[in-house]
Amino acid sequence: MSNEIQGPVTDEATAIREGESLDLAAIDRYIKNKMPSLQGEPKLKQFPGGASNLTYLIEYDNKELILRRPPFGKIAKSAHDMLREAKIIEALKPVYAYVPDIYAICDDHDVLGCDFYIMERLVGIIPRQNMPKSITLNEQETRQLCLNVIDRLIELHSVDVNSAGLAQLGKGNGYVKRQIDGWSDRYIKSKTEDATSFEEVMAWLTNHLPEDSGQTLIHNDFRFDNVVLNSENPFEVVGVLDWEMATVGDPLMDLGNSLAYWVQADDEPQFQMMRRQPTHQKGMLTRNEVIEYYFDKTGRATNGNPASAFTFYEVYGLFRLAVIIQQIYYRYFHGQTQDKRFSGFVHAARYLEARCQKIIAEQS
């Protein structure tokens, strides 16, 4: 194997971002009541990734913990449900080895003013925009890493939701329509005066609804930067993070969501600027190759070319990503967050509209 690992490559927490500090004394009192074996005074850091729920590292003398809480500012009542996320992880642990242990779930707002939970820290490599410079993979090894990550999504889609006690997450058939209706409504409600309309895209999705392809456990945000790799063997996936939007629904919609983030080497510059995972590297599958591999491994039937049959899910994934981006920008636009990373999100949403329109035109 030609990969060489030198120096620290694990995902590192850094200083707390402005406006996102926590009451460390309150956390310390709470967690030591749950875990009396913790020793010393805690230190608090924040992980830099993510634009939704916030993730913090709590360091004790004898243990490191992760705290997850919703973003600051006004948020939708049904969004950022920490209790739901933690309970999904708890239920998954016996049947899907790639989730962390949950140590505490808190719905007492007297502690931090919000719901939050404490979990195990999964130490490893999180592939963000680029793989760490200290890891060198050749083209064949990069392809194997890519396949291993996709296999974890396929494995998730094969979880028996009934035996896992997660069947209640689903609402039955009609998932595709509910998603299109729901995300369309969310976009309309999050529009700002400088935002684009997305009317053509929303109408096309509504008029081209397929039947549900199945009802499986879906992650709804499965990306390389939500995957943890073994620091000593970067081909091995040891964790999958960020279960905020997990549910029971259509697995092809889940794959469409993942491919919305799949920026490949030959994509246009505007899309390259949005890349947040290393899917551009030589050896990584293209989006069409991912689709073909997924259909082959799962045995799902298609009428003709899998990539051509996937157009609806591709457009949906890009539209949904645009809504998420616009919702975040809405908070920035209205002064509910001061995070400067979000100032240009309205332009990203506008680009995604144009990308959707181009894909639709090519199918016409």
Short mmCIF file of C-alpha atoms in Angstrom, two decimals:
data_model
loop_
_atom_site.label_atom_id
_atom_site.label_comp_id
_atom_site.label_asym_id
_atom_site.label_seq_id
_atom_site.Cartn_x
_atom_site.Cartn_y
_atom_site.Cartn_z
CA MET A 1 0.00 0.00 0.00
CA SER A 2 1.49 3.35 -1.01
CA ASN A 3 -0.33 5.56 1.48
CA GLU A 4 1.98 7.23 3.95
CA ILE A 5 0.72 8.76 7.19
CA GLN A 6 3.00 11.17 8.98
CA GLY A 7 2.06 13.48 11.82
CA PRO A 8 -1.40 14.24 13.22
CA VAL A 9 -4.24 13.85 10.74
CA THR A 10 -7.24 13.56 13.07
CA ASP A 11 -9.96 16.17 12.96
CA GLU A 12 -8.97 18.89 15.40
CA ALA A 13 -11.12 21.27 17.44
CA THR A 14 -10.07 24.90 17.64
CA ALA A 15 -11.06 28.12 19.41
CA ILE A 16 -14.74 28.93 20.03
CA ARG A 17 -16.27 31.07 17.29
CA GLU A 18 -17.54 34.50 18.27
CA GLY A 19 -21.08 34.34 19.64
CA GLU A 20 -21.03 30.56 20.10
CA SER A 21 -19.47 30.18 23.57
CA LEU A 22 -21.06 27.92 26.19
CA ASP A 23 -21.36 28.00 29.99
CA LEU A 24 -18.55 25.58 30.77
CA ALA A 25 -19.26 25.56 34.52
CA ALA A 26 -22.85 24.50 33.85
CA ILE A 27 -21.68 21.76 31.48
CA ASP A 28 -19.16 20.54 34.06
CA ARG A 29 -21.78 20.28 36.81
CA TYR A 30 -24.21 18.48 34.54
CA ILE A 31 -21.87 15.95 32.99
CA LYS A 32 -20.01 15.08 36.20
CA ASN A 33 -23.38 14.23 37.73
CA LYS A 34 -23.90 11.78 34.86
CA MET A 35 -20.29 10.57 34.69
CA PRO A 36 -18.69 10.82 38.15
CA SER A 37 -15.46 9.23 36.92
CA LEU A 38 -14.48 12.36 34.99
CA GLN A 39 -11.38 14.00 36.41
CA GLY A 40 -10.04 17.55 36.39
CA GLU A 41 -11.37 20.83 35.07
CA PRO A 42 -12.80 20.73 31.56
CA LYS A 43 -11.48 22.61 28.56
CA LEU A 44 -13.82 23.58 25.74
CA LYS A 45 -13.07 23.81 22.02
CA GLN A 46 -15.20 23.87 18.90
CA PHE A 47 -14.99 21.90 15.68
CA PRO A 48 -14.79 24.23 12.69
CA GLY A 49 -16.87 22.18 10.26
CA GLY A 50 -20.61 22.39 9.78
CA ALA A 51 -23.05 25.22 9.26
CA SER A 52 -26.02 23.81 11.16
CA ASN A 53 -25.80 22.09 14.53
CA LEU A 54 -22.74 23.03 16.58
CA THR A 55 -20.17 20.51 17.76
CA TYR A 56 -17.82 21.05 20.72
CA LEU A 57 -14.96 19.10 22.27
CA ILE A 58 -14.91 18.84 26.08
CA GLU A 59 -11.51 17.72 27.37
CA TYR A 60 -11.12 16.22 30.85
CA ASP A 61 -7.92 14.81 32.27
CA ASN A 62 -9.08 11.25 31.61
CA LYS A 63 -11.63 11.51 28.79
CA GLU A 64 -12.68 13.52 25.75
CA LEU A 65 -16.37 14.09 25.05
CA ILE A 66 -18.40 15.63 22.24
CA LEU A 67 -21.29 18.02 22.87
CA ARG A 68 -23.87 18.70 20.16
CA ARG A 69 -26.34 21.58 20.38
CA PRO A 70 -28.52 23.52 17.91
CA PRO A 71 -27.31 26.78 16.36
CA PHE A 72 -27.82 30.08 18.13
CA GLY A 73 -30.60 32.38 16.95
CA LYS A 74 -34.21 31.77 16.03
CA ILE A 75 -34.76 28.36 14.41
CA ALA A 76 -37.78 26.50 13.08
CA LYS A 77 -39.65 24.55 15.74
CA SER A 78 -39.12 21.21 14.00
CA ALA A 79 -35.48 21.83 13.04
CA HIS A 80 -32.30 20.90 14.91
CA ASP A 81 -34.01 18.35 17.15
CA MET A 82 -31.16 17.25 19.41
CA LEU A 83 -33.24 14.77 21.38
CA ARG A 84 -34.41 12.99 18.24
CA GLU A 85 -30.88 12.84 16.82
CA ALA A 86 -29.43 11.37 20.00
CA LYS A 87 -32.17 8.76 20.30
CA ILE A 88 -31.66 7.65 16.68
CA ILE A 89 -27.95 7.15 17.38
CA GLU A 90 -28.77 5.14 20.52
CA ALA A 91 -31.14 2.87 18.59
CA LEU A 92 -28.70 2.43 15.72
CA LYS A 93 -25.70 1.42 17.81
CA PRO A 94 -26.60 -2.31 18.08
CA VAL A 95 -27.24 -2.70 14.34
CA TYR A 96 -24.91 -0.18 12.67
CA ALA A 97 -21.43 -0.13 14.17
CA TYR A 98 -20.45 3.28 12.84
CA VAL A 99 -22.22 5.49 15.37
CA PRO A 100 -20.77 6.78 18.67
CA ASP A 101 -21.95 5.89 22.16
CA ILE A 102 -24.37 8.38 23.72
CA TYR A 103 -23.49 9.33 27.32
CA ALA A 104 -26.18 11.88 28.18
CA ILE A 105 -29.24 13.53 26.63
CA CYS A 106 -30.38 16.81 28.19
CA ASP A 107 -33.77 18.49 27.71
CA ASP A 108 -33.37 20.74 30.77
CA HIS A 109 -32.97 24.24 29.36
CA ASP A 110 -31.75 25.52 32.72
CA VAL A 111 -28.38 23.98 31.85
CA LEU A 112 -27.56 25.59 28.48
CA GLY A 113 -30.83 27.14 27.35
CA CYS A 114 -31.41 24.43 24.75
CA ASP A 115 -31.53 20.67 24.24
CA PHE A 116 -28.14 19.03 23.80
CA TYR A 117 -26.42 15.70 24.14
CA ILE A 118 -23.01 14.33 25.07
CA MET A 119 -21.43 11.49 23.12
CA GLU A 120 -18.25 9.53 22.58
CA ARG A 121 -15.52 11.19 20.55
CA LEU A 122 -14.69 9.06 17.52
CA VAL A 123 -11.04 9.84 16.90
CA GLY A 124 -9.98 9.65 13.29
CA ILE A 125 -9.69 11.41 9.96
CA ILE A 126 -12.65 13.39 8.69
CA PRO A 127 -12.13 14.07 4.96
CA ARG A 128 -13.16 17.67 4.48
CA GLN A 129 -12.45 19.77 1.41
CA ASN A 130 -9.18 17.90 0.91
CA MET A 131 -7.56 14.85 2.41
CA PRO A 132 -4.83 15.73 4.93
CA LYS A 133 -1.53 16.49 3.17
CA SER A 134 0.18 13.82 5.23
CA ILE A 135 -1.91 11.09 3.58
CA THR A 136 -0.86 10.08 0.09
CA LEU A 137 -3.11 7.70 -1.82
CA ASN A 138 -2.60 6.62 -5.39
CA GLU A 139 -5.47 6.52 -7.87
CA GLN A 140 -6.39 2.89 -7.18
CA GLU A 141 -6.31 3.41 -3.40
CA THR A 142 -8.43 6.55 -3.68
CA ARG A 143 -11.01 4.54 -5.60
CA GLN A 144 -11.03 1.86 -2.90
CA LEU A 145 -11.57 4.49 -0.20
CA CYS A 146 -14.43 5.93 -2.24
CA LEU A 147 -16.09 2.53 -2.62
CA ASN A 148 -15.71 1.81 1.10
CA VAL A 149 -17.53 5.03 1.96
CA ILE A 150 -20.35 4.33 -0.51
CA ASP A 151 -20.65 0.82 0.92
CA ARG A 152 -21.43 2.31 4.35
CA LEU A 153 -24.40 4.15 2.82
CA ILE A 154 -25.56 0.96 1.13
CA GLU A 155 -25.19 -0.89 4.44
CA LEU A 156 -27.28 1.76 6.18
CA HIS A 157 -30.03 1.32 3.60
CA SER A 158 -30.14 -2.40 4.44
CA VAL A 159 -30.74 -1.91 8.20
CA ASP A 160 -33.93 -3.62 9.40
CA VAL A 161 -35.80 -0.61 10.78
CA ASN A 162 -38.33 -2.78 12.60
CA SER A 163 -35.79 -4.74 14.61
CA ALA A 164 -33.87 -1.53 15.31
CA GLY A 165 -37.00 0.10 16.72
CA LEU A 166 -36.84 2.91 14.18
CA ALA A 167 -39.84 2.16 11.97
CA GLN A 168 -41.84 4.89 13.71
CA LEU A 169 -39.59 7.51 12.09
CA GLY A 170 -41.34 6.93 8.77
CA LYS A 171 -44.76 8.06 7.61
CA GLY A 172 -45.22 5.39 4.96
CA ASN A 173 -45.67 5.78 1.23
CA GLY A 174 -45.71 9.24 -0.24
CA TYR A 175 -42.24 10.15 1.05
CA VAL A 176 -41.12 11.66 -2.28
CA LYS A 177 -44.14 13.95 -2.52
CA ARG A 178 -43.84 15.00 1.11
CA GLN A 179 -40.21 15.96 0.55
CA ILE A 180 -40.90 18.06 -2.52
CA ASP A 181 -43.85 19.78 -0.85
CA GLY A 182 -41.90 20.33 2.35
CA TRP A 183 -38.68 21.66 0.85
CA SER A 184 -40.63 23.91 -1.52
CA ASP A 185 -42.49 25.38 1.42
CA ARG A 186 -39.24 25.85 3.35
CA TYR A 187 -37.66 27.68 0.45
CA ILE A 188 -40.59 30.06 0.11
CA LYS A 189 -40.49 30.81 3.84
CA SER A 190 -36.72 31.40 3.84
CA LYS A 191 -36.61 33.69 0.81
CA THR A 192 -34.91 37.02 1.32
CA GLU A 193 -35.34 40.06 -0.88
CA ASP A 194 -32.07 39.26 -2.69
CA ALA A 195 -32.88 35.57 -3.27
CA THR A 196 -33.88 33.84 -6.49
CA SER A 197 -37.35 32.33 -7.02
CA PHE A 198 -36.72 28.61 -7.86
CA GLU A 199 -40.27 28.59 -9.27
CA GLU A 200 -39.36 26.67 -12.43
CA VAL A 201 -37.42 24.02 -10.50
CA MET A 202 -40.14 23.54 -7.88
CA ALA A 203 -42.78 23.20 -10.60
CA TRP A 204 -40.68 20.64 -12.52
CA LEU A 205 -40.12 18.52 -9.42
CA THR A 206 -43.84 18.61 -8.57
CA ASN A 207 -44.76 17.56 -12.12
CA HIS A 208 -42.24 14.70 -12.30
CA LEU A 209 -42.80 12.90 -9.00
CA PRO A 210 -41.83 9.21 -9.15
CA GLU A 211 -43.33 6.57 -6.91
CA ASP A 212 -41.35 5.83 -3.75
CA SER A 213 -38.54 3.39 -4.58
CA GLY A 214 -38.64 1.89 -1.09
CA GLN A 215 -38.73 2.62 2.63
CA THR A 216 -35.35 2.27 4.34
CA LEU A 217 -33.35 4.03 7.02
CA ILE A 218 -31.76 7.06 5.38
CA HIS A 219 -29.14 9.46 6.70
CA ASN A 220 -30.18 12.53 4.66
CA ASP A 221 -26.73 14.14 4.93
CA PHE A 222 -24.29 11.35 4.02
CA ARG A 223 -21.03 12.97 2.89
CA PHE A 224 -17.30 12.39 3.23
CA ASP A 225 -17.09 15.12 5.88
CA ASN A 226 -19.61 13.23 8.00
CA VAL A 227 -17.46 10.10 7.87
CA VAL A 228 -14.63 9.22 10.27
CA LEU A 229 -11.72 7.16 8.93
CA ASN A 230 -9.26 5.11 10.95
CA SER A 231 -6.15 7.25 11.50
CA GLU A 232 -3.89 4.24 11.03
CA ASN A 233 -5.83 2.78 8.09
CA PRO A 234 -7.62 5.50 6.11
CA PHE A 235 -9.52 2.93 4.04
CA GLU A 236 -11.53 1.86 7.11
CA VAL A 237 -14.67 3.80 8.04
CA VAL A 238 -14.98 3.83 11.84
CA GLY A 239 -17.78 6.33 12.20
CA VAL A 240 -20.67 8.15 10.53
CA LEU A 241 -21.70 11.44 12.12
CA ASP A 242 -24.51 14.02 12.01
CA TRP A 243 -27.78 12.10 12.25
CA GLU A 244 -29.94 15.21 12.62
CA MET A 245 -32.04 14.55 9.53
CA ALA A 246 -32.07 10.73 9.55
CA THR A 247 -35.45 9.12 8.97
CA VAL A 248 -37.20 6.26 7.21
CA GLY A 249 -37.81 7.09 3.57
CA ASP A 250 -36.78 6.63 -0.05
CA PRO A 251 -33.14 5.52 -0.38
CA LEU A 252 -32.76 7.07 -3.84
CA MET A 253 -33.67 10.44 -2.35
CA ASP A 254 -30.87 9.86 0.17
CA LEU A 255 -28.40 9.13 -2.62
CA GLY A 256 -29.57 12.24 -4.46
CA ASN A 257 -28.85 14.30 -1.36
CA SER A 258 -25.33 12.87 -1.15
CA LEU A 259 -24.56 13.52 -4.81
CA ALA A 260 -25.56 17.17 -4.48
CA TYR A 261 -22.27 17.59 -2.62
CA TRP A 262 -20.30 15.37 -5.04
CA VAL A 263 -18.18 17.90 -6.92
CA GLN A 264 -15.99 16.07 -9.43
CA ALA A 265 -12.83 17.14 -11.26
CA ASP A 266 -14.54 18.24 -14.50
CA ASP A 267 -17.27 20.37 -12.92
CA GLU A 268 -17.48 24.07 -13.71
CA PRO A 269 -15.66 26.61 -11.50
CA GLN A 270 -18.79 27.78 -9.66
CA PHE A 271 -19.49 24.27 -8.42
CA GLN A 272 -15.81 23.72 -7.62
CA MET A 273 -15.99 26.72 -5.28
CA MET A 274 -18.68 24.89 -3.28
CA ARG A 275 -16.70 21.68 -2.90
CA ARG A 276 -16.39 20.49 0.71
CA GLN A 277 -15.14 16.93 0.23
CA PRO A 278 -12.27 15.41 -1.79
CA THR A 279 -14.42 13.92 -4.56
CA HIS A 280 -12.33 15.76 -7.19
CA GLN A 281 -9.24 13.62 -6.63
CA LYS A 282 -8.06 11.11 -9.23
CA GLY A 283 -9.56 7.74 -8.45
CA MET A 284 -12.79 9.09 -7.00
CA LEU A 285 -15.90 7.84 -8.79
CA THR A 286 -17.86 10.31 -10.86
CA ARG A 287 -21.49 10.91 -9.93
CA ASN A 288 -22.64 8.62 -12.74
CA GLU A 289 -20.26 5.90 -11.56
CA VAL A 290 -21.61 6.24 -8.01
CA ILE A 291 -25.15 5.80 -9.31
CA GLU A 292 -24.21 2.74 -11.38
CA TYR A 293 -22.27 1.20 -8.48
CA TYR A 294 -25.16 1.80 -6.06
CA PHE A 295 -27.73 0.24 -8.40
CA ASP A 296 -25.45 -2.72 -9.08
CA LYS A 297 -24.71 -3.40 -5.40
CA THR A 298 -28.32 -2.98 -4.25
CA GLY A 299 -29.87 -4.85 -7.17
CA ARG A 300 -32.34 -2.04 -7.82
CA ALA A 301 -33.89 -2.24 -11.26
CA THR A 302 -33.87 0.70 -13.65
CA ASN A 303 -35.46 1.34 -17.00
CA GLY A 304 -32.35 1.81 -19.10
CA ASN A 305 -29.36 3.87 -17.97
CA PRO A 306 -29.25 4.26 -14.16
CA ALA A 307 -27.79 7.76 -14.45
CA SER A 308 -30.56 8.86 -16.83
CA ALA A 309 -33.21 7.35 -14.55
CA PHE A 310 -31.70 9.28 -11.65
CA THR A 311 -32.32 12.80 -13.01
CA PHE A 312 -35.25 13.57 -10.69
CA TYR A 313 -33.20 12.62 -7.61
CA GLU A 314 -30.23 14.67 -8.82
CA VAL A 315 -32.34 17.79 -9.25
CA TYR A 316 -34.04 17.18 -5.92
CA GLY A 317 -30.71 16.86 -4.13
CA LEU A 318 -29.44 20.15 -5.57
CA PHE A 319 -32.71 21.93 -4.77
CA ARG A 320 -32.72 20.64 -1.21
CA LEU A 321 -29.12 21.79 -0.77
CA ALA A 322 -30.14 25.22 -2.04
CA VAL A 323 -32.95 25.39 0.52
CA ILE A 324 -30.57 24.48 3.34
CA ILE A 325 -28.13 27.14 2.15
CA GLN A 326 -30.92 29.72 1.88
CA GLN A 327 -32.22 28.88 5.36
CA ILE A 328 -28.75 29.50 6.77
CA TYR A 329 -28.43 32.71 4.79
CA TYR A 330 -31.85 33.82 6.09
CA ARG A 331 -30.48 33.72 9.63
CA TYR A 332 -27.43 35.75 8.57
CA PHE A 333 -29.54 38.23 6.56
CA HIS A 334 -31.75 38.91 9.57
CA GLY A 335 -28.85 39.23 12.02
CA GLN A 336 -29.59 36.00 13.87
CA THR A 337 -25.98 34.88 13.37
CA GLN A 338 -22.83 36.90 12.74
CA ASP A 339 -20.89 34.05 11.15
CA LYS A 340 -19.24 35.68 8.10
CA ARG A 341 -19.02 32.32 6.33
CA PHE A 342 -22.71 32.67 5.52
CA SER A 343 -22.61 36.11 3.88
CA GLY A 344 -22.32 34.77 0.33
CA PHE A 345 -24.71 31.84 0.64
CA VAL A 346 -27.40 33.62 -1.38
CA HIS A 347 -25.09 33.50 -4.42
CA ALA A 348 -24.54 29.77 -3.92
CA ALA A 349 -28.31 29.19 -3.89
CA ARG A 350 -28.66 31.21 -7.09
CA TYR A 351 -26.00 29.08 -8.78
CA LEU A 352 -27.75 25.88 -7.73
CA GLU A 353 -30.96 27.11 -9.34
CA ALA A 354 -29.10 27.56 -12.62
CA ARG A 355 -27.53 24.13 -12.27
CA CYS A 356 -30.95 22.54 -11.74
CA GLN A 357 -32.36 24.39 -14.75
CA LYS A 358 -29.50 23.15 -16.93
CA ILE A 359 -30.07 19.52 -15.93
CA ILE A 360 -33.81 19.86 -16.56
CA ALA A 361 -33.20 21.41 -19.99
CA GLU A 362 -30.85 18.59 -20.97
CA GLN A 363 -33.58 16.04 -20.13
CA SER A 364 -36.26 17.80 -22.13
#
